[in-house]
């Protein structure tokens, strides 16, 4: 009897011990003080690297059981290596993805579905950009680190010299082109409205844009067109709306008002045209504020114009944190702690906002002086926030890079006057659909 009592007592103590251990483990996502090494990857960008390390150090102080090691490289090199490492199964546990690549990683099974954690730990109404990482099935694959959103930049000095009123939020694309004509000058100082204007010797363009985000995509969307349907698997390029939009662009390029692909080759970079004062206006994401400030431009920003039916569209790139789908449970939970630290902590959001690289994710910080009145040069940063009302992604999917290349190659031929707009769009439509089918109909 005594033996049975002792045995029962020991058993009860063992059960109690296991119960208490289990409770302790569930209260701490990483276990009872177990150390977790988290490999964090991000593309380096000069001055911001020091701030990133400072924030990482702050995170480790708050989470002494998580040791963060970093893997960085310049943008192009980082993503080239990342693709190789994903294929080899040794990518970082957590990395900063260009917003246009999130769908690629998600659809190829490289990153973790974050829907459950976002629903549990984040109030979606507190943040900008969460839905830009949501797929057609409603699953969330990433949390924004910082947001790039397109607006219209303009050089106030060049407007003043031409006697042209600054852009307003009521502008249509036709208003933009009319003003751009007066701001376009040839080598003799004649503007594009002058009968003696020489479009072959333009010294100052009214408008510069290039590529997708800061070029043709927002125009097509504002005109009611686009590239892909909501499934992101079918091309809708060959449409009357897109023809009207591209004809608007081609007309401006033929007249010398808008930079065409050959014009851009005379600059070190397409992004150099506006900061070098060679164009009065440009479409630009928030990151372009840095270059404009560094160039000493007397500039400001406003909303992108309206299309013929009054529709607006602002392109968005939500550069985001993603978690490696192959990270073990402890590392994935540690990575989620980092993401929560980044987006929920006002101090973290404010310190990153001061760098001026992106629109903050947390709405309360974006709508505060930490963002709206940061920096020595005061511009209308409210325009970036107001643009969220009509913002959208760049029709991103698993083959975004591939279809953008196909579309760009075809539309550039129209921009250069080599083929009619109808032909360029028809060939782009077929080429993009072939690219989509090669991936989605395997």
CSV table of C-alpha atoms in Angstrom, one decimal:
chain,number,residue,atom,x,y,z
A,1,UNK,CA,0.0,0.0,0.0
A,2,UNK,CA,2.9,2.4,0.9
A,3,UNK,CA,4.6,1.5,-2.3
A,4,UNK,CA,1.5,2.3,-4.3
A,5,UNK,CA,1.1,5.6,-2.5
A,6,UNK,CA,4.7,6.6,-3.2
A,7,UNK,CA,4.3,5.5,-6.8
A,8,UNK,CA,1.1,7.5,-7.2
A,9,UNK,CA,2.7,10.6,-5.6
A,10,UNK,CA,5.8,10.4,-7.9
A,11,UNK,CA,3.5,10.0,-10.9
A,12,UNK,CA,1.4,13.1,-9.9
A,13,UNK,CA,4.6,15.1,-9.4
A,14,UNK,CA,5.8,14.1,-12.8
A,15,UNK,CA,2.5,15.1,-14.4
A,16,UNK,CA,2.6,18.4,-12.6
A,17,UNK,CA,6.2,19.1,-13.7
A,18,UNK,CA,5.3,18.3,-17.3
A,19,UNK,CA,2.2,20.5,-17.1
A,20,UNK,CA,4.2,23.4,-15.7
A,21,UNK,CA,6.9,22.9,-18.4
A,22,UNK,CA,4.3,22.9,-21.1
A,23,UNK,CA,2.7,26.1,-19.8
A,24,UNK,CA,6.1,27.8,-19.7
A,25,UNK,CA,6.8,26.7,-23.3
A,26,UNK,CA,3.5,28.0,-24.7
A,27,UNK,CA,3.9,31.4,-23.0
A,28,UNK,CA,7.3,31.9,-24.7
A,29,UNK,CA,7.2,31.3,-28.5
A,30,UNK,CA,10.9,30.5,-28.5
A,31,UNK,CA,10.7,28.1,-25.5
A,32,UNK,CA,12.0,28.6,-22.0
A,33,UNK,CA,14.8,31.0,-22.9
A,34,UNK,CA,16.0,28.8,-25.7
A,35,UNK,CA,18.4,30.8,-27.9
A,36,UNK,CA,17.3,31.2,-31.6
A,37,UNK,CA,19.6,32.5,-34.3
A,38,UNK,CA,17.7,34.4,-36.9
A,39,UNK,CA,19.2,35.0,-40.3
A,40,UNK,CA,17.9,38.3,-41.7
A,41,UNK,CA,18.6,39.3,-45.3
A,42,UNK,CA,18.1,42.7,-46.9
A,43,UNK,CA,19.5,44.7,-49.8
A,44,UNK,CA,21.9,47.3,-48.6
A,45,UNK,CA,21.4,51.0,-49.5
A,46,UNK,CA,24.3,53.1,-48.0
A,47,UNK,CA,23.2,55.4,-45.2
A,48,UNK,CA,20.2,53.3,-44.2
A,49,UNK,CA,22.4,50.3,-43.3
A,50,UNK,CA,23.6,51.9,-40.1
A,51,UNK,CA,20.0,52.7,-39.0
A,52,UNK,CA,19.0,49.1,-39.8
A,53,UNK,CA,21.7,47.7,-37.6
A,54,UNK,CA,20.7,50.1,-34.9
A,55,UNK,CA,17.1,48.9,-35.0
A,56,UNK,CA,18.3,45.3,-35.0
A,57,UNK,CA,20.3,45.9,-31.9
A,58,UNK,CA,17.3,47.4,-30.3
A,59,UNK,CA,15.2,44.3,-31.2
A,60,UNK,CA,17.8,42.0,-29.6
A,61,UNK,CA,17.7,44.0,-26.4
A,62,UNK,CA,14.0,43.4,-26.3
A,63,UNK,CA,14.4,39.8,-27.2
A,64,UNK,CA,17.6,38.5,-25.5
A,65,UNK,CA,16.9,35.0,-26.6
A,66,UNK,CA,17.0,35.9,-30.3
A,67,UNK,CA,20.3,36.6,-32.0
A,68,UNK,CA,20.0,38.3,-35.4
A,69,UNK,CA,22.7,37.8,-38.0
A,70,UNK,CA,22.5,39.8,-41.3
A,71,UNK,CA,23.1,38.9,-44.9
A,72,UNK,CA,23.3,41.9,-47.2
A,73,UNK,CA,24.3,42.9,-50.7
A,74,UNK,CA,23.5,45.6,-53.2
A,75,UNK,CA,20.0,45.3,-54.7
A,76,UNK,CA,20.7,43.4,-57.9
A,77,UNK,CA,23.3,41.1,-56.4
A,78,UNK,CA,21.1,40.4,-53.3
A,79,UNK,CA,18.1,39.1,-55.4
A,80,UNK,CA,20.3,37.2,-57.8
A,81,UNK,CA,21.9,35.4,-54.9
A,82,UNK,CA,18.6,34.9,-53.2
A,83,UNK,CA,17.1,33.0,-56.1
A,84,UNK,CA,20.1,30.7,-56.1
A,85,UNK,CA,19.9,30.2,-52.3
A,86,UNK,CA,16.1,29.5,-52.4
A,87,UNK,CA,16.7,26.8,-55.0
A,88,UNK,CA,19.4,25.3,-52.8
A,89,UNK,CA,17.2,25.4,-49.7
A,90,UNK,CA,19.5,27.7,-47.7
A,91,UNK,CA,17.9,31.2,-48.0
A,92,UNK,CA,17.7,33.5,-44.9
A,93,UNK,CA,15.0,32.8,-42.4
A,94,UNK,CA,13.5,36.3,-43.1
A,95,UNK,CA,14.3,38.8,-45.8
A,96,UNK,CA,13.2,42.1,-47.2
A,97,UNK,CA,11.5,41.6,-50.5
A,98,UNK,CA,11.0,44.1,-53.3
A,99,UNK,CA,7.2,44.5,-53.3
A,100,UNK,CA,7.0,43.4,-56.9
A,101,UNK,CA,8.6,40.0,-56.0
A,102,UNK,CA,6.3,38.9,-53.1
A,103,UNK,CA,3.9,37.2,-55.5
A,104,UNK,CA,6.7,35.4,-57.2
A,105,UNK,CA,8.0,33.9,-53.9
A,106,UNK,CA,4.5,33.1,-52.7
A,107,UNK,CA,3.4,31.3,-55.9
A,108,UNK,CA,6.6,29.4,-56.1
A,109,UNK,CA,6.2,28.2,-52.5
A,110,UNK,CA,9.2,30.0,-51.1
A,111,UNK,CA,7.6,32.0,-48.3
A,112,UNK,CA,5.2,31.4,-45.4
A,113,UNK,CA,1.5,32.2,-45.4
A,114,UNK,CA,1.2,34.9,-42.7
A,115,UNK,CA,-2.6,35.2,-42.7
A,116,UNK,CA,-3.2,33.5,-39.4
A,117,UNK,CA,-0.5,35.6,-37.6
A,118,UNK,CA,-1.7,38.9,-39.1
A,119,UNK,CA,-5.3,38.2,-38.2
A,120,UNK,CA,-4.2,37.4,-34.6
A,121,UNK,CA,-1.6,40.1,-33.9
A,122,UNK,CA,-2.2,43.1,-36.1
A,123,UNK,CA,-5.1,45.4,-36.5
A,124,UNK,CA,-5.2,45.8,-40.3
A,125,UNK,CA,-6.8,49.2,-40.1
A,126,UNK,CA,-3.7,50.6,-38.4
A,127,UNK,CA,-1.4,50.0,-41.4
A,128,UNK,CA,-0.9,51.0,-45.0
A,129,UNK,CA,-0.3,48.4,-47.6
A,130,UNK,CA,-1.2,45.1,-46.0
A,131,UNK,CA,-3.7,44.3,-48.8
A,132,UNK,CA,-1.1,44.8,-51.4
A,133,UNK,CA,0.4,41.5,-50.3
A,134,UNK,CA,-2.9,39.6,-50.4
A,135,UNK,CA,-3.6,37.1,-53.2
A,136,UNK,CA,-6.8,36.3,-55.0
A,137,UNK,CA,-7.8,33.8,-52.3
A,138,UNK,CA,-7.4,36.4,-49.5
A,139,UNK,CA,-4.1,35.0,-48.1
A,140,UNK,CA,-1.5,37.4,-46.8
A,141,UNK,CA,2.1,36.6,-47.7
A,142,UNK,CA,4.1,39.6,-46.4
A,143,UNK,CA,4.0,42.7,-44.1
A,144,UNK,CA,5.2,46.0,-45.6
A,145,UNK,CA,8.5,47.4,-44.4
A,146,UNK,CA,8.0,50.7,-46.3
A,147,UNK,CA,5.8,51.8,-49.1
A,148,UNK,CA,6.6,53.5,-52.4
A,149,UNK,CA,3.6,55.2,-54.1
A,150,UNK,CA,3.6,57.3,-57.2
A,151,UNK,CA,2.8,61.0,-57.5
A,152,UNK,CA,3.6,63.9,-59.9
A,153,UNK,CA,6.9,65.7,-59.2
A,154,UNK,CA,7.4,69.2,-60.6
A,155,UNK,CA,10.2,71.7,-60.7
A,156,UNK,CA,8.8,75.0,-59.4
A,157,UNK,CA,11.6,77.1,-60.9
A,158,UNK,CA,11.1,75.8,-64.4
A,159,UNK,CA,7.3,76.5,-64.1
A,160,UNK,CA,8.0,80.0,-62.8
A,161,UNK,CA,10.4,80.7,-65.7
A,162,UNK,CA,7.8,79.5,-68.3
A,163,UNK,CA,5.0,81.5,-66.6
A,164,UNK,CA,3.0,78.3,-66.1
A,165,UNK,CA,0.8,77.7,-63.1
A,166,UNK,CA,1.7,74.8,-60.8
A,167,UNK,CA,-0.1,71.5,-61.2
A,168,UNK,CA,-3.3,71.1,-59.2
A,169,UNK,CA,-5.2,68.0,-58.0
A,170,UNK,CA,-7.9,68.8,-60.6
A,171,UNK,CA,-5.5,68.1,-63.5
A,172,UNK,CA,-6.4,65.6,-66.2
A,173,UNK,CA,-3.8,64.0,-68.5
A,174,UNK,CA,-4.7,66.5,-71.2
A,175,UNK,CA,-4.0,69.3,-68.8
A,176,UNK,CA,-0.6,67.7,-68.0
A,177,UNK,CA,0.3,67.6,-71.7
A,178,UNK,CA,-0.8,71.2,-72.4
A,179,UNK,CA,1.4,72.4,-69.5
A,180,UNK,CA,4.2,70.1,-70.6
A,181,UNK,CA,4.2,71.6,-74.1
A,182,UNK,CA,4.8,75.1,-72.7
A,183,UNK,CA,7.6,73.7,-70.5
A,184,UNK,CA,9.4,71.9,-73.4
A,185,UNK,CA,12.2,74.0,-74.9
A,186,UNK,CA,14.5,73.5,-77.9
A,187,UNK,CA,18.1,74.6,-78.1
A,188,UNK,CA,16.9,78.1,-79.1
A,189,UNK,CA,14.4,78.5,-76.3
A,190,UNK,CA,11.3,77.9,-78.3
A,191,UNK,CA,8.6,75.9,-76.6
A,192,UNK,CA,6.6,73.0,-78.2
A,193,UNK,CA,3.6,75.3,-78.9
A,194,UNK,CA,5.8,77.6,-81.1
A,195,UNK,CA,5.6,76.8,-84.9
A,196,UNK,CA,9.4,77.2,-85.1
A,197,UNK,CA,10.0,74.6,-82.3
A,198,UNK,CA,12.6,72.0,-83.2
A,199,UNK,CA,11.6,68.7,-81.7
A,200,UNK,CA,15.0,67.2,-82.7
A,201,UNK,CA,17.0,69.5,-80.4
A,202,UNK,CA,15.1,69.5,-77.2
A,203,UNK,CA,17.1,70.9,-74.2
A,204,UNK,CA,14.3,70.7,-71.7
A,205,UNK,CA,11.4,68.2,-71.6
A,206,UNK,CA,8.0,68.9,-70.2
A,207,UNK,CA,7.7,65.4,-68.8
A,208,UNK,CA,10.0,62.5,-68.3
A,209,UNK,CA,9.0,59.0,-67.4
A,210,UNK,CA,10.3,55.5,-68.1
A,211,UNK,CA,9.5,51.8,-67.5
A,212,UNK,CA,6.4,50.6,-65.8
A,213,UNK,CA,6.0,52.2,-62.3
A,214,UNK,CA,7.0,55.7,-63.3
A,215,UNK,CA,5.9,55.5,-66.9
A,216,UNK,CA,3.2,53.7,-68.9
A,217,UNK,CA,1.3,51.7,-66.3
A,218,UNK,CA,-0.4,54.5,-64.3
A,219,UNK,CA,-1.4,56.2,-67.5
A,220,UNK,CA,-3.0,53.0,-68.9
A,221,UNK,CA,-4.8,52.4,-65.6
A,222,UNK,CA,-6.1,55.9,-65.4
A,223,UNK,CA,-7.5,55.5,-68.9
A,224,UNK,CA,-9.4,52.4,-67.7
A,225,UNK,CA,-7.0,49.9,-69.1
A,226,UNK,CA,-4.3,47.7,-67.6
A,227,UNK,CA,-2.2,44.6,-68.3
A,228,UNK,CA,-3.7,41.7,-66.5
A,229,UNK,CA,-7.2,40.7,-65.3
A,230,UNK,CA,-7.9,40.2,-61.5
A,231,UNK,CA,-6.7,36.6,-61.7
A,232,UNK,CA,-3.3,37.8,-62.8
A,233,UNK,CA,-3.3,35.0,-65.4
A,234,UNK,CA,-4.9,36.6,-68.4
A,235,UNK,CA,-3.7,39.5,-70.5
A,236,UNK,CA,-6.1,42.4,-71.2
A,237,UNK,CA,-3.6,44.5,-73.1
A,238,UNK,CA,-5.3,44.8,-76.5
A,239,UNK,CA,-8.2,47.1,-75.5
A,240,UNK,CA,-9.6,50.4,-76.7
A,241,UNK,CA,-8.7,52.0,-73.3
A,242,UNK,CA,-5.0,51.0,-73.6
A,243,UNK,CA,-4.8,52.1,-77.2
A,244,UNK,CA,-6.1,55.6,-76.1
A,245,UNK,CA,-3.6,55.7,-73.3
A,246,UNK,CA,-0.6,54.7,-75.4
A,247,UNK,CA,-1.6,57.1,-78.2
A,248,UNK,CA,-1.5,59.9,-75.6
A,249,UNK,CA,2.0,58.9,-74.7
A,250,UNK,CA,3.2,58.4,-78.3
A,251,UNK,CA,1.8,61.8,-79.4
A,252,UNK,CA,3.7,63.5,-76.6
A,253,UNK,CA,6.9,61.7,-77.6
A,254,UNK,CA,6.5,62.5,-81.3
A,255,UNK,CA,6.2,66.2,-80.3
A,256,UNK,CA,9.3,66.1,-78.1
A,257,UNK,CA,7.2,66.9,-75.0
A,258,UNK,CA,7.8,63.5,-73.3
A,259,UNK,CA,11.1,61.6,-73.2
A,260,UNK,CA,11.1,58.6,-75.4
A,261,UNK,CA,13.5,55.6,-75.0
A,262,UNK,CA,16.1,57.1,-77.3
A,263,UNK,CA,16.1,60.4,-75.4
A,264,UNK,CA,16.9,58.5,-72.1
A,265,UNK,CA,20.0,57.0,-73.6
A,266,UNK,CA,21.7,60.4,-73.5
A,267,UNK,CA,21.6,60.3,-69.7
A,268,UNK,CA,23.6,58.2,-67.3
A,269,UNK,CA,20.3,56.9,-65.9
A,270,UNK,CA,16.7,57.4,-66.7
A,271,UNK,CA,16.3,58.6,-63.1
A,272,UNK,CA,18.8,61.4,-63.8
A,273,UNK,CA,16.6,63.5,-66.1
A,274,UNK,CA,14.5,65.3,-63.5
A,275,UNK,CA,17.2,65.9,-60.8
A,276,UNK,CA,19.5,67.3,-63.6
A,277,UNK,CA,16.8,70.0,-64.4
A,278,UNK,CA,16.3,68.5,-67.9
A,279,UNK,CA,12.6,67.9,-67.4
A,280,UNK,CA,10.0,70.1,-65.6
A,281,UNK,CA,7.9,67.1,-64.4
A,282,UNK,CA,8.2,63.4,-63.7
A,283,UNK,CA,6.1,60.5,-62.4
A,284,UNK,CA,7.9,59.4,-59.3
A,285,UNK,CA,7.7,57.2,-56.2
A,286,UNK,CA,8.5,58.5,-52.7
A,287,UNK,CA,12.2,57.4,-52.9
A,288,UNK,CA,12.7,60.0,-55.6
A,289,UNK,CA,12.4,62.8,-53.0
A,290,UNK,CA,16.0,62.0,-51.8
A,291,UNK,CA,17.5,62.6,-55.3
A,292,UNK,CA,15.5,65.8,-55.8
A,293,UNK,CA,16.6,67.1,-52.4
A,294,UNK,CA,20.3,66.1,-53.0
A,295,UNK,CA,20.2,68.0,-56.3
A,296,UNK,CA,18.9,71.1,-54.6
A,297,UNK,CA,15.7,71.3,-56.7
A,298,UNK,CA,13.0,73.8,-55.8
A,299,UNK,CA,10.3,71.1,-56.3
A,300,UNK,CA,7.0,69.9,-55.0
A,301,UNK,CA,4.6,67.0,-55.6
A,302,UNK,CA,0.9,66.5,-56.2
A,303,UNK,CA,-1.5,63.8,-57.1
A,304,UNK,CA,-1.2,62.0,-60.5
A,305,UNK,CA,-3.7,63.4,-63.0
A,306,UNK,CA,-7.2,62.0,-63.8
A,307,UNK,CA,-8.0,59.9,-66.9
A,308,UNK,CA,-10.7,60.8,-69.4
A,309,UNK,CA,-13.5,59.4,-67.2
A,310,UNK,CA,-12.1,61.0,-64.0
A,311,UNK,CA,-10.4,57.9,-62.8
A,312,UNK,CA,-7.0,58.2,-61.0
A,313,UNK,CA,-4.4,55.5,-60.4
A,314,UNK,CA,-1.3,55.6,-58.3
A,315,UNK,CA,1.2,52.7,-58.6
A,316,UNK,CA,2.3,51.1,-55.4
A,317,UNK,CA,5.3,49.0,-54.4
A,318,UNK,CA,5.1,47.7,-50.9
A,319,UNK,CA,8.6,46.5,-50.1
A,320,UNK,CA,7.9,43.9,-47.5
A,321,UNK,CA,9.2,41.4,-44.9
A,322,UNK,CA,8.7,37.8,-45.8
A,323,UNK,CA,9.4,34.6,-43.9
A,324,UNK,CA,11.2,31.6,-45.5
A,325,UNK,CA,8.7,28.7,-45.8
A,326,UNK,CA,11.6,26.3,-44.9
A,327,UNK,CA,12.4,28.1,-41.6
A,328,UNK,CA,11.7,25.8,-38.6
A,329,UNK,CA,9.0,26.7,-36.1
A,330,UNK,CA,11.3,28.5,-33.7
A,331,UNK,CA,12.9,30.6,-36.4
A,332,UNK,CA,9.6,31.4,-38.0
A,333,UNK,CA,8.2,32.6,-34.7
A,334,UNK,CA,11.3,34.7,-34.1
A,335,UNK,CA,11.0,36.2,-37.5
A,336,UNK,CA,7.4,37.1,-36.7
A,337,UNK,CA,8.6,38.9,-33.6
A,338,UNK,CA,10.9,41.0,-35.7
A,339,UNK,CA,8.0,41.9,-38.1
A,340,UNK,CA,5.8,42.9,-35.2
A,341,UNK,CA,8.6,45.0,-33.7
A,342,UNK,CA,9.1,46.7,-37.1
A,343,UNK,CA,5.4,47.7,-37.7
A,344,UNK,CA,4.0,48.1,-34.2
A,345,UNK,CA,6.7,50.1,-32.5
A,346,UNK,CA,6.2,53.9,-33.0
A,347,UNK,CA,9.8,54.6,-32.3
A,348,UNK,CA,11.0,52.1,-34.9
A,349,UNK,CA,8.6,53.5,-37.5
A,350,UNK,CA,9.5,57.1,-36.7
A,351,UNK,CA,13.3,56.5,-36.8
A,352,UNK,CA,13.0,54.8,-40.2
A,353,UNK,CA,10.7,57.6,-41.5
A,354,UNK,CA,13.4,60.2,-40.7
A,355,UNK,CA,15.6,58.6,-43.4
A,356,UNK,CA,13.1,59.6,-46.0
A,357,UNK,CA,13.3,56.4,-48.0
A,358,UNK,CA,9.7,55.3,-47.8
A,359,UNK,CA,6.2,56.1,-46.6
A,360,UNK,CA,5.9,54.6,-43.1
A,361,UNK,CA,3.6,51.6,-42.8
A,362,UNK,CA,2.0,52.6,-39.5
A,363,UNK,CA,-0.8,55.1,-40.3
A,364,UNK,CA,-0.3,57.0,-37.0
A,365,UNK,CA,3.3,57.7,-37.8
A,366,UNK,CA,2.8,58.5,-41.5
A,367,UNK,CA,0.2,61.1,-40.5
A,368,UNK,CA,2.5,62.7,-37.9
A,369,UNK,CA,5.2,65.3,-38.1
A,370,UNK,CA,7.8,62.4,-38.1
A,371,UNK,CA,6.8,61.9,-41.7
A,372,UNK,CA,4.9,64.9,-43.0
A,373,UNK,CA,7.3,67.5,-41.8
A,374,UNK,CA,10.6,65.6,-41.7
A,375,UNK,CA,13.7,66.8,-43.6
A,376,UNK,CA,14.9,70.3,-44.3
A,377,UNK,CA,12.9,70.6,-47.6
A,378,UNK,CA,9.2,70.9,-47.0
A,379,UNK,CA,7.0,69.4,-49.8
A,380,UNK,CA,3.4,68.3,-50.0
A,381,UNK,CA,3.9,64.8,-48.5
A,382,UNK,CA,0.2,64.6,-47.8
A,383,UNK,CA,-0.1,63.9,-51.6
A,384,UNK,CA,1.5,60.5,-51.0
A,385,UNK,CA,-1.0,59.6,-48.3
A,386,UNK,CA,-4.0,60.9,-50.2
A,387,UNK,CA,-2.9,58.7,-53.2
A,388,UNK,CA,-3.7,55.5,-51.2
A,389,UNK,CA,-7.3,56.2,-52.0
A,390,UNK,CA,-6.7,55.2,-55.6
A,391,UNK,CA,-3.5,53.1,-55.4
A,392,UNK,CA,-2.9,49.7,-56.8
A,393,UNK,CA,-0.1,47.2,-57.4
A,394,UNK,CA,1.6,46.6,-60.7
A,395,UNK,CA,-0.3,43.5,-61.6
A,396,UNK,CA,2.4,41.4,-59.9
A,397,UNK,CA,2.5,37.7,-60.2
A,398,UNK,CA,5.0,34.8,-60.4
A,399,UNK,CA,6.3,35.9,-63.8
A,400,UNK,CA,6.1,39.7,-63.3
A,401,UNK,CA,9.7,40.3,-64.5
A,402,UNK,CA,9.1,38.3,-67.6
A,403,UNK,CA,5.9,39.8,-68.7
A,404,UNK,CA,7.1,43.4,-68.0
A,405,UNK,CA,10.0,42.7,-70.3
A,406,UNK,CA,7.8,41.4,-73.1
A,407,UNK,CA,5.4,44.3,-72.8
A,408,UNK,CA,8.2,46.9,-72.6
A,409,UNK,CA,9.9,45.5,-75.7
A,410,UNK,CA,6.7,45.9,-77.7
A,411,UNK,CA,5.5,49.2,-76.4
A,412,UNK,CA,9.0,50.8,-76.9
A,413,UNK,CA,8.6,50.1,-80.6
A,414,UNK,CA,5.5,52.2,-80.6
A,415,UNK,CA,7.2,54.9,-78.6
A,416,UNK,CA,10.0,55.1,-81.1
A,417,UNK,CA,7.5,55.3,-84.1
A,418,UNK,CA,8.7,51.9,-85.5
A,419,UNK,CA,5.2,50.3,-85.5
A,420,UNK,CA,1.6,51.6,-85.0
A,421,UNK,CA,0.1,51.5,-81.6
A,422,UNK,CA,-2.4,48.8,-82.6
A,423,UNK,CA,0.3,46.5,-83.8
A,424,UNK,CA,2.5,47.0,-80.7
A,425,UNK,CA,-0.4,46.3,-78.3
A,426,UNK,CA,-1.6,43.3,-80.3
A,427,UNK,CA,1.9,41.7,-80.2
A,428,UNK,CA,2.4,42.6,-76.6
A,429,UNK,CA,-1.0,41.0,-75.7
A,430,UNK,CA,0.0,37.7,-77.4
A,431,UNK,CA,3.5,37.7,-76.0
A,432,UNK,CA,2.4,38.4,-72.5
A,433,UNK,CA,-0.3,35.7,-72.6
A,434,UNK,CA,2.3,33.2,-73.9
A,435,UNK,CA,4.5,34.1,-70.9
A,436,UNK,CA,1.6,33.6,-68.5
A,437,UNK,CA,0.6,30.3,-70.0
A,438,UNK,CA,4.1,28.9,-69.9
A,439,UNK,CA,4.0,29.2,-66.1
A,440,UNK,CA,0.3,28.8,-65.1
A,441,UNK,CA,-0.6,26.0,-67.6
A,442,UNK,CA,2.3,23.6,-66.8
